[in-house]
Coordinates of C-alpha atoms in Angstrom, one line a residue:
Chain P
M1 CA -18.5 -2.1 102.8
K2 CA -19.7 -0.1 99.8
I3 CA -20.3 -1.8 96.5
R4 CA -20.5 0.8 93.7
V5 CA -21.1 0.3 90.0
D6 CA -20.1 2.9 87.4
L7 CA -21.6 2.1 84.0
L8 CA -18.7 3.9 82.3
P9 CA -15.4 5.0 83.8
H10 CA -16.1 8.3 85.6
R11 CA -13.6 10.9 84.6
Q12 CA -14.6 13.7 87.0
P13 CA -11.9 14.4 89.6
E14 CA -14.5 14.3 92.4
S15 CA -15.2 10.6 91.7
A16 CA -11.5 9.5 91.7
Y17 CA -11.1 5.8 92.2
R18 CA -9.7 4.5 95.5
D19 CA -9.5 1.1 97.2
V20 CA -10.5 -1.8 94.9
V21 CA -11.7 -1.4 91.3
V22 CA -12.9 -4.3 89.2
L23 CA -12.7 -3.3 85.6
I24 CA -15.3 -5.1 83.4
D25 CA -15.1 -5.8 79.7
V26 CA -17.0 -9.0 79.3
L27 CA -16.9 -9.0 75.5
R28 CA -14.1 -9.8 75.3
S29 CA -10.9 -8.6 76.9
C30 CA -11.7 -9.3 80.6
T31 CA -12.9 -12.8 79.6
V32 CA -9.8 -13.5 77.6
A33 CA -7.4 -12.3 80.3
P34 CA -8.1 -15.0 83.0
L35 CA -8.2 -17.6 80.2
L36 CA -4.7 -16.6 79.0
F37 CA -3.4 -17.1 82.5
D38 CA -5.1 -20.5 82.7
G39 CA -3.2 -21.3 79.5
G40 CA 0.1 -20.6 81.3
L41 CA 0.7 -16.9 80.6
E42 CA 3.3 -15.2 82.7
D43 CA 2.8 -11.5 82.0
L44 CA 0.0 -9.6 80.5
Y45 CA 0.4 -6.0 79.2
L46 CA -2.7 -4.0 78.2
S47 CA -2.1 -1.1 75.8
P48 CA -4.5 1.6 74.7
S49 CA -2.1 2.3 71.7
L50 CA -1.5 0.0 68.8
R51 CA 1.8 1.6 68.0
R52 CA 3.1 1.4 71.5
A53 CA 2.0 -2.2 71.7
R54 CA 3.9 -3.1 68.5
A55 CA 7.1 -1.3 69.8
F56 CA 6.9 -2.9 73.2
A57 CA 6.3 -6.4 71.8
A58 CA 9.2 -6.1 69.4
Q59 CA 11.5 -4.9 72.2
E60 CA 10.4 -7.6 74.7
G61 CA 9.8 -10.5 72.5
A62 CA 6.1 -10.6 73.6
L63 CA 3.2 -11.9 71.6
L64 CA 0.8 -9.4 70.1
L65 CA -2.9 -10.1 70.7
G66 CA -6.1 -8.1 70.2
E67 CA -8.5 -6.3 68.0
R68 CA -9.6 -3.2 66.2
R69 CA -13.3 -3.3 65.4
G70 CA -13.4 -7.0 66.5
L71 CA -10.6 -8.3 64.2
P72 CA -6.8 -8.7 64.8
P73 CA -4.7 -5.8 63.4
E74 CA -2.0 -6.6 60.8
G75 CA 1.0 -8.5 62.1
F76 CA -0.8 -9.6 65.3
N77 CA -0.2 -13.2 66.5
Y78 CA -3.8 -13.6 67.7
G79 CA -7.1 -11.8 67.7
N80 CA -9.2 -11.4 70.9
S81 CA -11.4 -14.5 70.6
P82 CA -11.6 -16.6 73.7
T83 CA -12.8 -19.5 71.6
E84 CA -9.5 -19.5 69.7
L85 CA -7.2 -18.5 72.6
G86 CA -8.5 -21.2 74.9
Q87 CA -6.7 -23.7 72.6
V88 CA -3.3 -22.1 72.8
D89 CA -0.4 -22.9 75.2
F90 CA 1.0 -19.7 76.6
T91 CA 3.4 -21.3 79.1
G92 CA 6.1 -18.8 80.1
R93 CA 5.1 -16.2 77.5
S94 CA 4.3 -12.5 77.7
V95 CA 1.4 -11.0 75.8
V96 CA 0.7 -7.4 74.8
M97 CA -3.0 -7.0 74.4
V98 CA -4.7 -4.2 72.5
S99 CA -8.5 -3.7 72.5
E100 CA -10.9 -0.9 72.2
N101 CA -12.6 -0.5 75.5
A102 CA -10.8 -1.8 78.7
P103 CA -7.3 -0.4 77.9
Q104 CA -8.9 3.1 77.4
A105 CA -10.4 2.8 80.9
L106 CA -7.2 1.9 82.6
P107 CA -5.7 5.4 82.8
V108 CA -8.9 6.5 84.5
V109 CA -9.0 3.8 87.2
S110 CA -5.3 3.1 87.7
C111 CA -5.3 5.6 90.7
A112 CA -7.1 3.0 92.7
Q113 CA -5.2 1.0 95.3
H114 CA -6.0 -2.3 93.5
V115 CA -7.2 -2.9 90.0
L116 CA -8.6 -6.3 89.0
L117 CA -10.0 -7.5 85.7
G118 CA -13.4 -9.1 86.1
S119 CA -15.9 -11.0 83.9
L120 CA -18.4 -13.7 84.3
Y121 CA -15.7 -16.2 83.4
N122 CA -13.8 -15.5 86.7
A123 CA -16.8 -14.2 88.7
D124 CA -16.5 -16.1 91.9
A125 CA -12.7 -15.7 92.0
V126 CA -12.9 -11.9 91.4
V127 CA -15.5 -11.5 94.1
R128 CA -13.3 -13.4 96.7
R129 CA -10.2 -11.5 95.7
A130 CA -12.0 -8.1 95.8
L131 CA -13.4 -8.7 99.3
A132 CA -10.0 -10.0 100.5
L133 CA -8.3 -6.7 99.3
A134 CA -11.0 -4.1 100.0
E135 CA -10.8 -1.8 103.0
S136 CA -14.1 -0.1 102.5
E137 CA -15.2 -0.1 98.9
V138 CA -15.3 -2.3 95.8
T139 CA -16.1 -0.3 92.6
L140 CA -17.2 -2.3 89.6
V141 CA -16.3 -0.1 86.5
C142 CA -17.9 -1.0 83.2
S143 CA -15.7 -0.3 80.1
G144 CA -18.8 0.1 77.9
F145 CA -18.7 0.0 74.2
G146 CA -17.5 2.8 71.9
G147 CA -17.7 5.3 74.8
S148 CA -21.3 4.4 75.7
E149 CA -22.9 2.3 78.4
D150 CA -23.6 -1.2 77.2
L151 CA -25.8 -4.1 78.4
D152 CA -23.1 -6.8 78.5
D153 CA -20.9 -5.0 81.0
A154 CA -23.9 -3.6 83.0
L155 CA -25.4 -7.1 83.5
T156 CA -22.0 -8.5 84.5
A157 CA -21.6 -5.7 87.0
G158 CA -25.1 -6.5 88.3
Y159 CA -24.1 -10.2 88.7
L160 CA -20.9 -9.4 90.5
A161 CA -22.6 -6.8 92.7
A162 CA -25.2 -9.4 93.7
R163 CA -22.5 -12.0 94.5
L164 CA -20.4 -9.4 96.5
R165 CA -23.5 -8.6 98.5
Q166 CA -24.2 -12.3 99.2
Q167 CA -20.6 -12.6 100.6
A168 CA -20.7 -9.3 102.5
P169 CA -24.3 -9.0 103.6
D170 CA -23.7 -5.7 105.6
S171 CA -22.6 -4.0 102.4
N172 CA -24.6 -1.3 100.7
L173 CA -25.2 -0.7 97.0
A174 CA -24.1 2.7 95.6
G175 CA -23.9 4.4 92.3
A176 CA -25.6 2.4 89.5
A177 CA -25.4 -0.9 91.6
P178 CA -29.2 -1.1 92.3
M179 CA -29.9 -0.5 88.5
A180 CA -27.3 -3.1 87.5
V181 CA -28.7 -5.6 89.9
S182 CA -32.3 -5.0 88.7
L183 CA -31.2 -6.0 85.2
L184 CA -30.8 -9.6 86.5
K185 CA -34.6 -9.8 86.6
V186 CA -34.8 -9.0 82.9
F187 CA -31.9 -11.3 82.0
P188 CA -31.8 -14.3 84.4
D189 CA -29.6 -15.9 81.7
P190 CA -26.6 -13.7 81.2
L191 CA -26.2 -15.0 77.6
E192 CA -29.3 -13.2 76.6
A193 CA -27.9 -9.8 77.7
L194 CA -24.6 -10.4 76.1
W195 CA -26.3 -11.5 72.9
Q196 CA -28.5 -8.3 72.8
S197 CA -25.7 -5.9 73.8
R198 CA -24.2 -3.7 71.1
A199 CA -20.8 -5.4 71.7
G200 CA -22.7 -8.7 71.1
Q201 CA -24.3 -7.5 67.9
T202 CA -20.9 -6.5 66.6
L203 CA -19.5 -10.0 67.3
R204 CA -22.6 -11.6 65.7
Q205 CA -22.0 -9.5 62.5
L206 CA -18.5 -10.9 62.5
E207 CA -19.8 -14.4 63.0
L208 CA -18.1 -14.7 66.3
Q209 CA -21.2 -16.0 68.2
Q210 CA -19.2 -18.7 69.9
D211 CA -17.2 -16.0 71.7
I212 CA -20.5 -14.7 73.2
A213 CA -21.2 -18.2 74.5
V214 CA -17.8 -18.6 76.1
A215 CA -18.1 -15.1 77.7
A216 CA -21.4 -16.2 79.3
F217 CA -19.9 -19.2 81.1
V218 CA -19.8 -18.3 84.8
S219 CA -16.8 -19.0 87.1
Q220 CA -14.8 -21.2 84.8
S221 CA -11.5 -19.7 85.9
E222 CA -9.9 -19.1 89.3
R223 CA -7.4 -16.5 87.9
V224 CA -7.8 -12.8 88.7
P225 CA -5.7 -10.5 86.6
Q226 CA -4.3 -7.8 88.9
L227 CA -2.6 -4.6 88.0
E228 CA 1.1 -4.7 89.1
R229 CA 2.6 -1.6 87.6
Q230 CA 2.4 0.9 84.7
V231 CA 5.3 0.8 82.2
E232 CA 5.8 4.4 81.0
L233 CA 6.8 4.1 77.3
Q234 CA 7.3 7.5 75.7
D235 CA 4.0 9.3 76.0
S236 CA 1.7 6.2 76.4
P237 CA 1.7 3.8 79.4
L238 CA 1.3 0.1 79.3
F239 CA -0.4 -1.7 82.1
H240 CA 1.2 -4.8 83.5
F241 CA -1.0 -7.5 85.0
G242 CA -0.1 -10.7 86.9
A243 CA -2.5 -13.4 87.9
A244 CA -3.7 -13.8 91.5
V245 CA -5.5 -16.9 92.5
A246 CA -8.3 -16.1 94.8
Chain S
M1 CA -33.3 8.8 63.2
K2 CA -31.0 7.8 66.0
I3 CA -32.4 7.7 69.6
R4 CA -29.5 7.6 72.0
V5 CA -29.5 7.4 75.8
D6 CA -26.6 8.6 78.0
L7 CA -27.0 7.5 81.6
L8 CA -24.9 10.5 82.7
P9 CA -23.7 13.5 80.6
H10 CA -20.7 12.3 78.6
R11 CA -17.9 14.8 79.0
Q12 CA -15.4 13.3 76.4
P13 CA -14.9 15.6 73.5
E14 CA -15.6 12.7 71.0
S15 CA -19.2 12.4 72.2
A16 CA -20.0 16.1 71.9
Y17 CA -23.7 16.7 71.7
R18 CA -25.4 17.8 68.5
D19 CA -28.9 18.1 67.2
V20 CA -31.5 17.5 69.9
V21 CA -30.7 16.8 73.6
V22 CA -33.5 16.1 76.1
L23 CA -32.0 16.6 79.5
I24 CA -33.7 14.5 82.2
D25 CA -33.8 15.1 85.9
V26 CA -37.2 13.6 86.9
L27 CA -36.6 14.0 90.7
R28 CA -37.2 16.9 90.6
S29 CA -36.1 19.9 88.5
C30 CA -37.3 18.7 85.1
T31 CA -40.7 17.8 86.5
V32 CA -40.9 21.2 88.2
A33 CA -39.9 23.2 85.1
P34 CA -43.0 22.4 82.9
L35 CA -45.2 22.8 86.0
L36 CA -43.9 26.3 86.6
F37 CA -44.7 27.3 83.0
D38 CA -48.2 25.8 83.5
G39 CA -48.4 28.2 86.4
G40 CA -47.8 31.2 84.1
L41 CA -44.1 31.5 84.4
E42 CA -42.5 33.7 81.7
D43 CA -38.7 33.0 82.0
L44 CA -36.8 30.2 83.7
Y45 CA -33.1 30.5 84.4
L46 CA -31.1 27.5 85.6
S47 CA -27.9 28.1 87.5
P48 CA -25.3 25.7 88.6
S49 CA -24.0 28.2 91.2
L50 CA -25.9 29.4 94.3
R51 CA -24.0 32.6 94.5
R52 CA -24.6 33.6 90.9
A53 CA -28.3 32.7 91.2
R54 CA -28.6 35.0 94.2
A55 CA -26.8 37.9 92.4
F56 CA -28.9 37.5 89.2
A57 CA -32.2 37.2 91.1
A58 CA -31.4 40.4 93.0
Q59 CA -30.4 42.2 89.8
E60 CA -33.4 41.1 87.8
G61 CA -36.1 40.9 90.5
A62 CA -36.6 37.2 89.8
L63 CA -37.8 34.7 92.3
L64 CA -35.3 32.2 93.8
L65 CA -36.2 28.6 93.7
G66 CA -34.4 25.3 94.3
E67 CA -32.5 23.1 96.7
R68 CA -29.3 21.9 98.2
R69 CA -29.5 18.4 99.5
G70 CA -33.3 18.4 98.9
L71 CA -34.1 21.6 100.8
P72 CA -34.4 25.3 99.9
P73 CA -31.2 27.3 100.7
E74 CA -31.5 30.3 103.0
G75 CA -33.3 33.3 101.5
F76 CA -35.0 31.3 98.7
N77 CA -38.6 32.0 97.9
Y78 CA -39.4 28.3 97.3
G79 CA -37.9 24.9 97.4
N80 CA -37.9 22.4 94.5
S81 CA -41.1 20.6 95.5
P82 CA -43.6 20.1 92.6
T83 CA -46.3 19.4 95.2
E84 CA -45.8 22.9 96.7
L85 CA -45.1 24.7 93.4
G86 CA -48.2 23.4 91.7
Q87 CA -50.2 25.6 94.0
V88 CA -48.4 28.9 93.1
D89 CA -49.4 31.5 90.5
F90 CA -46.2 32.5 88.6
T91 CA -48.0 34.7 86.0
G92 CA -45.5 37.1 84.4
R93 CA -42.7 36.2 86.8
S94 CA -39.1 35.1 86.2
V95 CA -37.5 32.3 88.3
V96 CA -33.9 31.4 88.9
M97 CA -33.7 27.8 89.8
V98 CA -30.7 26.1 91.5
S99 CA -30.5 22.3 91.9
E100 CA -27.8 19.7 92.3
N101 CA -28.0 17.7 89.1
A102 CA -29.6 19.2 85.9
P103 CA -27.8 22.6 86.0
Q104 CA -24.4 20.9 86.3
A105 CA -25.2 18.9 83.2
L106 CA -26.1 22.0 81.1
P107 CA -22.6 23.2 80.4
V108 CA -21.9 19.8 78.9
V109 CA -25.0 19.5 76.7
S110 CA -25.5 23.2 75.7
C111 CA -23.4 22.7 72.6
A112 CA -26.3 20.8 71.1
Q113 CA -28.6 22.6 68.5
H114 CA -31.6 22.3 70.7
V115 CA -31.8 21.5 74.4
L116 CA -35.2 20.5 76.0
L117 CA -36.0 19.6 79.6
G118 CA -37.9 16.3 79.8
S119 CA -39.6 14.2 82.5
L120 CA -42.5 11.9 82.8
Y121 CA -44.7 14.9 83.6
N122 CA -44.3 16.3 80.0
A123 CA -43.4 13.0 78.3
D124 CA -45.7 13.1 75.3
A125 CA -45.1 16.8 74.6
V126 CA -41.3 16.4 74.8
V127 CA -41.4 13.4 72.4
R128 CA -43.4 15.4 69.9
R129 CA -41.2 18.5 70.2
A130 CA -38.0 16.5 70.0
L131 CA -39.1 14.8 66.8
A132 CA -40.3 18.1 65.3
L133 CA -36.9 19.6 65.9
A134 CA -34.5 16.7 65.2
E135 CA -32.6 16.3 61.9
S136 CA -31.1 12.9 62.7
E137 CA -30.6 12.3 66.4
V138 CA -32.4 12.7 69.7
T139 CA -30.1 12.1 72.7
L140 CA -31.7 11.6 76.1
V141 CA -29.2 12.6 78.7
C142 CA -29.8 11.6 82.3
S143 CA -28.6 14.1 84.9
G144 CA -28.0 11.2 87.4
F145 CA -27.6 11.7 91.2
G146 CA -24.5 13.0 92.9
G147 CA -22.4 12.2 89.8
S148 CA -23.6 8.6 89.4
E149 CA -26.2 7.0 87.2
D150 CA -29.6 6.6 88.9
L151 CA -32.7 4.5 88.3
D152 CA -35.2 7.4 88.2
D153 CA -33.6 9.2 85.3
A154 CA -32.7 5.9 83.5
L155 CA -36.3 4.6 83.7
T156 CA -37.6 8.0 82.4
A157 CA -35.1 7.8 79.5
G158 CA -36.3 4.3 78.8
Y159 CA -39.9 5.5 78.7
L160 CA -39.1 8.4 76.5
A161 CA -37.0 6.3 74.2
A162 CA -39.8 3.7 73.8
R163 CA -42.3 6.5 73.0
L164 CA -39.9 8.1 70.5
R165 CA -39.5 4.8 68.8
Q166 CA -43.3 4.3 68.6
Q167 CA -43.6 7.7 66.9
A168 CA -40.6 7.1 64.6
P169 CA -40.6 3.4 63.9
D170 CA -37.6 3.6 61.5
S171 CA -35.4 4.9 64.3
N172 CA -32.6 2.9 65.9
L173 CA -31.7 2.7 69.6
A174 CA -28.1 3.7 70.4
G175 CA -25.9 4.1 73.5
A176 CA -27.6 3.0 76.6
A177 CA -31.1 3.1 75.0
P178 CA -31.6 -0.7 74.8
M179 CA -30.6 -1.0 78.5
A180 CA -32.9 1.9 79.5
V181 CA -35.8 0.4 77.6
S182 CA -35.3 -3.0 79.2
L183 CA -35.7 -1.4 82.6
L184 CA -39.4 -0.9 81.7
K185 CA -39.9 -4.7 82.0
V186 CA -38.6 -4.5 85.6
F187 CA -40.6 -1.4 86.4
P188 CA -43.9 -1.3 84.5
D189 CA -45.1 1.3 87.0
P190 CA -42.6 4.2 86.9
L191 CA -43.4 5.1 90.4
E192 CA -41.7 2.0 91.7
A193 CA -38.4 3.0 89.9
L194 CA -38.6 6.5 91.2
W195 CA -39.3 5.2 94.7
Q196 CA -36.3 2.8 94.7
S197 CA -33.9 5.3 93.1
R198 CA -31.3 7.0 95.3
A199 CA -32.9 10.4 94.5
G200 CA -36.2 8.9 95.7
Q201 CA -34.6 7.5 98.9
T202 CA -33.3 10.9 99.7
L203 CA -36.7 12.5 99.2
R204 CA -38.3 9.8 101.4
Q205 CA -35.8 10.6 104.2
L206 CA -37.0 14.2 103.9
E207 CA -40.6 13.1 104.0
L208 CA -41.2 14.4 100.5
Q209 CA -42.9 11.2 99.3
Q210 CA -45.6 13.2 97.6
D211 CA -43.1 14.7 95.3
I212 CA -42.2 11.3 94.0
A213 CA -45.9 10.6 93.3
V214 CA -46.2 13.9 91.3
A215 CA -43.1 13.1 89.3
A216 CA -44.5 9.7 88.4
F217 CA -47.6 11.2 86.7
V218 CA -47.2 10.8 82.9
S219 CA -47.9 13.5 80.4
Q220 CA -49.7 16.0 82.7
S221 CA -48.2 19.0 81.0
E222 CA -47.9 20.2 77.4
R223 CA -45.0 22.6 78.1
V224 CA -41.5 21.8 76.9
P225 CA -38.9 24.0 78.5
Q226 CA -36.4 24.8 75.7
L227 CA -33.0 26.5 76.1
E228 CA -33.0 29.9 74.5
R229 CA -29.6 31.4 75.4
Q230 CA -26.8 31.4 77.9
V231 CA -26.4 34.5 80.1
E232 CA -22.7 34.9 80.8
L233 CA -22.5 36.3 84.3
Q234 CA -18.9 36.7 85.4
D235 CA -17.3 33.2 85.3
S236 CA -20.5 31.2 85.6
P237 CA -23.3 31.0 82.9
L238 CA -27.0 31.0 83.6
F239 CA -29.2 29.0 81.2
H240 CA -32.4 30.8 80.0
F241 CA -35.4 28.6 79.1
G242 CA -38.7 29.5 77.5
A243 CA -41.7 27.2 77.1
A244 CA -42.5 25.7 73.8
V245 CA -45.9 24.0 73.5
A246 CA -45.6 20.9 71.4

């Protein structure tokens, strides 16, 4: 088994994704996703485009959730705050989520056989699910922040890579996995890395510190959002996730 | 002043390179480059293509130097070993260099105003030169290894970012710079990071450990290879470097 980490989605055709991809965006969309399913959510759609998200939500009667620069766009039902969303009952509802990093990565990784959303919040569950699905390779793909590598996702990738290796001791670490794992020595408490990351700095400026604390909780959820299909909507796809329980 | 680190060349048009780029490939081509100029070299051409390198060297009477999978290709005058090349007198010669990582990055970064080659070997000189040239931003771009982020270049970027910041205390760290700098805590001795990197593992398998040791020497050279022009040769450019002394 190969455990690879990419600190950003790799867009070169020669590194095309196969087998299992775990997409990471720990601050905040991949922390929010399992938490929504814990709150009873039925269907989650991720959209890179605000306009398409609005059109699809209107058409399907789905709730609109997400952020631009950390805050909910006009007309949205909710922002992207796990602190707030943990209080909401989503039983039987569908949600269209817009955010700035993970949805942009989905068109790059969606060629993989299986795409899961991973964070610290569902760490153990995502590790079990990835190993159950993988034939030969689990690739942990960091969404990054504003098109650059960021510490929060890199540390989370390091944590997941270390857990994967514990569960599959014959596996080898590829790509940026050794670097990501070595970050665990600098940040034995993940909260510190999330706090110092650029994504974390942005949340602190918006006085959303509590969201960083929620995102640093490890293995609170057993839900693993898994890509089921792409919905082609004019020129921009939506990505439909259901929840697997590992 | 902004000090940015990219752990791989970023190919998205929105992160197009401007101002000063320091391209890093510490194992081994950006360690070899200043060392060649120390040995009297006049002109250095980097080529992503083996075939073009051969044609250009034959046409110009230049020496061929470089590697594929760590070893010199057939008909080359030299490999890419700093241990070997440090012994050679290159006075008045031109060299065409082929290697697997830095030359592939050059087409991506060559839109910047100034492109320098940086390593630990010319660390202080490259820091001084970058700060002398920069208007507002120095971007340290890691070549990586086989299309993935690697520890050797990331640690070198962290070292250079920390030195840049010492010299320009008002600067701020952007992109992956905070992550790269934090690696210095795990690897206070750069040799250890170079040793553990995938590039380093490959050299160890080829019994080229001594090259890792040479690449870990800090600030041995005052030469800063600087991109002067692209030579368009049929469909593949060659990149011509001269040596600035910082």
